[in-house]
Coordinates of C-alpha atoms in Angstrom, one line a residue:
M1 CA 87.9 146.3 96.5
C2 CA 90.7 144.7 94.5
A3 CA 92.4 143.3 97.6
T4 CA 89.1 141.9 98.8
L5 CA 88.5 140.2 95.5
C6 CA 91.9 138.7 95.6
V7 CA 91.3 137.3 99.1
L8 CA 87.9 135.9 98.1
H9 CA 89.4 134.4 94.9
S10 CA 92.0 132.7 97.1
S11 CA 89.1 130.6 98.5
W12 CA 88.7 128.9 95.2
L13 CA 92.4 128.4 94.8
A14 CA 92.8 127.1 98.4
G15 CA 89.9 124.7 97.8
G16 CA 91.6 123.4 94.7
V17 CA 94.9 122.9 96.6
I18 CA 93.2 121.2 99.5
L19 CA 91.2 118.9 97.2
G20 CA 94.3 118.0 95.3
V21 CA 96.2 117.1 98.5
A22 CA 93.3 115.1 99.8
L23 CA 92.9 113.1 96.5
W24 CA 96.7 112.4 96.6
L25 CA 96.4 111.1 100.1
R26 CA 93.4 109.0 99.2
H27 CA 95.2 107.3 96.3
D28 CA 98.7 107.3 97.7
S29 CA 100.2 103.9 96.9
Q30 CA 101.6 103.2 100.4
T31 CA 98.4 103.8 102.3
S32 CA 96.2 102.3 99.6
N33 CA 98.3 99.1 99.4
L34 CA 97.8 98.6 103.2
L35 CA 94.2 99.7 103.6
I36 CA 92.8 97.5 100.9
L37 CA 94.1 94.3 102.6
Q38 CA 91.8 91.7 104.0
F39 CA 92.5 89.0 106.4
E40 CA 90.1 86.3 107.8
G41 CA 87.2 88.3 106.4
H42 CA 88.2 91.6 108.0
Q43 CA 89.2 94.7 106.1
A44 CA 92.2 96.6 107.2
P45 CA 91.0 99.5 109.4
G46 CA 90.2 102.6 107.4
T47 CA 90.0 105.3 110.1
F48 CA 92.7 107.3 108.3
Y49 CA 90.4 107.8 105.4
I50 CA 87.9 109.7 107.6
S51 CA 90.2 112.7 107.8
V52 CA 91.0 112.4 104.1
Y53 CA 87.3 112.4 103.2
I54 CA 86.7 115.5 105.4
L55 CA 89.5 117.3 103.5
I56 CA 87.9 116.3 100.1
A57 CA 84.6 117.6 101.3
V58 CA 86.1 120.9 102.6
G59 CA 88.1 121.4 99.4
A60 CA 85.1 120.8 97.1
V61 CA 82.8 123.0 99.1
M62 CA 85.4 125.8 99.3
M63 CA 85.8 125.8 95.6
L64 CA 82.0 126.1 95.1
V65 CA 81.6 128.7 97.8
G66 CA 84.6 130.6 96.4
F67 CA 82.6 131.2 93.2
V68 CA 79.7 132.5 95.2
G69 CA 82.0 134.9 97.2
C70 CA 83.7 136.3 94.1
Y71 CA 80.4 136.7 92.2
G72 CA 78.9 138.4 95.2
A73 CA 81.8 140.8 95.5
I74 CA 81.7 141.7 91.8
Q75 CA 77.9 142.2 91.9
E76 CA 78.2 144.0 95.3
S77 CA 75.5 141.7 96.6
Q78 CA 75.0 141.6 100.3
C79 CA 72.9 138.5 100.0
L80 CA 75.5 136.5 98.2
L81 CA 78.3 137.8 100.5
G82 CA 76.2 136.9 103.5
T83 CA 75.7 133.4 102.1
F84 CA 79.4 133.2 101.5
F85 CA 80.1 134.2 105.1
F86 CA 77.6 131.7 106.4
F87 CA 79.3 128.8 104.6
L88 CA 82.7 130.0 105.7
V89 CA 81.6 129.8 109.3
I90 CA 80.1 126.3 108.8
L91 CA 83.3 125.1 107.1
F92 CA 85.4 126.7 109.8
A93 CA 83.4 125.0 112.5
C94 CA 83.6 121.6 110.7
E95 CA 87.4 122.0 110.4
V96 CA 87.8 122.8 114.1
A97 CA 85.7 119.7 114.9
A98 CA 87.8 117.6 112.5
A99 CA 91.0 118.9 114.1
I100 CA 89.8 118.0 117.6
W101 CA 88.8 114.5 116.3
G102 CA 92.2 114.1 114.6
F103 CA 94.1 115.1 117.7
M104 CA 92.1 112.7 119.9
N105 CA 92.6 109.8 117.4
K106 CA 96.1 110.5 116.2
D107 CA 97.4 107.3 117.8
T108 CA 94.4 105.2 117.0
I109 CA 95.1 105.0 113.2
S110 CA 98.6 103.5 113.6
K111 CA 97.5 101.3 116.5
E112 CA 94.6 99.8 114.5
L113 CA 97.0 98.9 111.6
I114 CA 99.6 97.5 114.1
N115 CA 96.9 95.2 115.6
F116 CA 95.9 94.2 112.1
Y117 CA 99.5 93.4 111.3
D118 CA 100.0 91.5 114.5
S119 CA 96.9 89.3 113.9
A120 CA 98.4 88.2 110.6
Y121 CA 101.9 87.9 112.1
I122 CA 100.6 85.4 114.8
K123 CA 99.1 83.2 112.1
A124 CA 102.1 83.5 109.8
V125 CA 104.6 82.1 112.4
D126 CA 102.2 79.5 113.7
V127 CA 103.9 76.1 113.4
S128 CA 100.7 74.1 114.0
G129 CA 99.7 74.6 110.4
S130 CA 96.9 77.2 110.7
P131 CA 94.5 77.1 107.7
S132 CA 94.9 80.9 107.3
K133 CA 98.7 80.7 107.4
D134 CA 99.1 81.2 103.6
S135 CA 96.8 84.2 103.5
A136 CA 98.6 85.7 106.6
I137 CA 102.0 85.3 104.9
K138 CA 100.6 87.2 101.8
V139 CA 99.3 90.0 104.1
L140 CA 102.7 90.3 105.8
D141 CA 104.4 90.3 102.4
V142 CA 102.4 93.4 101.4
F143 CA 103.3 95.2 104.7
H144 CA 107.0 94.2 104.3
K145 CA 107.3 95.3 100.7
T146 CA 105.3 98.5 101.1
L147 CA 107.1 99.7 104.3
D148 CA 110.5 98.0 103.7
C149 CA 110.3 96.4 107.1
C150 CA 110.3 92.9 108.6
G151 CA 108.7 91.8 111.9
K152 CA 107.6 93.6 115.0
G153 CA 111.0 94.6 116.3
D154 CA 110.9 92.3 119.3
D155 CA 111.0 89.1 117.2
T156 CA 111.2 85.7 118.8
P157 CA 113.6 83.0 117.8
L158 CA 110.6 81.4 116.1
F159 CA 110.2 84.4 113.8
K160 CA 113.9 84.4 113.0
Q161 CA 113.5 80.8 111.8
V162 CA 110.9 81.8 109.2
T163 CA 112.5 85.1 108.3
G164 CA 113.7 83.7 105.0
T165 CA 110.0 82.9 104.1
L166 CA 108.4 86.1 105.3
C167 CA 111.2 88.5 104.3
P168 CA 113.2 86.8 101.5
T169 CA 114.8 90.1 100.3
K170 CA 116.3 90.9 103.7
T171 CA 119.9 90.0 104.5
P172 CA 121.4 89.4 108.0
E173 CA 123.1 92.8 107.7
D174 CA 119.7 94.5 107.3
F175 CA 118.7 93.4 110.8
L176 CA 121.6 95.3 112.3
R177 CA 119.3 98.3 112.2
S178 CA 115.6 98.4 113.1
Q179 CA 113.3 96.6 110.7
S180 CA 110.2 97.0 112.9
C181 CA 107.0 97.3 111.0
H182 CA 105.4 98.8 114.1
D183 CA 107.8 101.7 113.9
K184 CA 107.3 102.1 110.2
L185 CA 103.5 102.2 110.5
I186 CA 103.8 104.9 113.2
E187 CA 106.2 106.9 111.1
L188 CA 104.0 106.6 108.0
F189 CA 100.8 107.8 109.5
S190 CA 102.5 110.5 111.6
E191 CA 103.8 112.0 108.3
K192 CA 100.4 111.8 106.7
L193 CA 98.5 113.3 109.6
Y194 CA 101.1 116.0 109.8
L195 CA 100.5 116.9 106.2
I196 CA 96.7 116.9 106.8
G197 CA 97.2 119.1 109.9
L198 CA 99.3 121.5 107.9
A199 CA 96.8 121.7 105.1
A200 CA 94.0 122.3 107.6
L201 CA 95.9 125.1 109.3
V202 CA 96.5 126.9 106.0
V203 CA 92.8 126.6 105.2
A204 CA 91.8 127.9 108.6
V205 CA 94.0 131.0 108.3
I206 CA 92.6 131.7 104.8
M207 CA 89.1 131.3 106.1
I208 CA 89.7 133.8 108.9
F209 CA 91.0 136.4 106.4
E210 CA 88.1 135.7 104.1
M211 CA 85.5 136.2 106.9
I212 CA 87.2 139.5 107.9
F213 CA 87.3 140.8 104.3
T214 CA 83.7 139.7 103.6
M215 CA 82.4 141.6 106.6
V216 CA 84.4 144.7 105.6
L217 CA 83.0 144.5 102.1
C218 CA 79.5 144.0 103.3
C219 CA 79.8 147.1 105.5
G220 CA 81.3 149.1 102.6
I221 CA 78.4 148.1 100.4
R222 CA 75.8 148.9 103.1
N223 CA 77.3 152.3 103.6
S224 CA 77.5 153.1 99.8
P225 CA 74.7 155.4 98.7
G226 CA 72.2 153.8 96.3
V227 CA 73.4 150.2 96.9
Y228 CA 70.9 147.7 98.3

């Protein structure tokens, strides 16, 4: 009974940890600085936040459901434990669906930001005097400062002529190694998605143990004389 209560209590703790990680990802300065950008009336793609919001929802519901499970175990209530088990199955199914979605869209997130960067990049190096050139330079400045990068990695002679304007903090020595913002974006979101995947895996393992112990506890209560 004590071991079962500990496992059920871990649902509340795991939910709190997941919620904390998700909120940190949501308000992380690097991603926030990039995803709040706007250019030519278009907001930077926020597909990344879908996985974060799923984690927030799962963490919050896990904390709530964890209280139900612990209270049901203390009261030895099959009804509450059954409710706890039902929500665990629903959460587990949602997490599996989210994992499949994340795997299928793991490259989409960085590609969307790369396309957004490129759209501003084209306007910023335009020598014809595009009306959106100033705003494009401001967008690139945020990317360059946030990611400590400059350009796309395959920069043309035209870009090198305006490097001093777009990347004033960079020196010629800096360009001896890769300064590609494309690579930095892929690296950034690969790290974030890896963290989300790790958190989801931990939650899935905890859920499996919780479902097993909940069934064991329900069977024990059902077989106990005088318990309904």
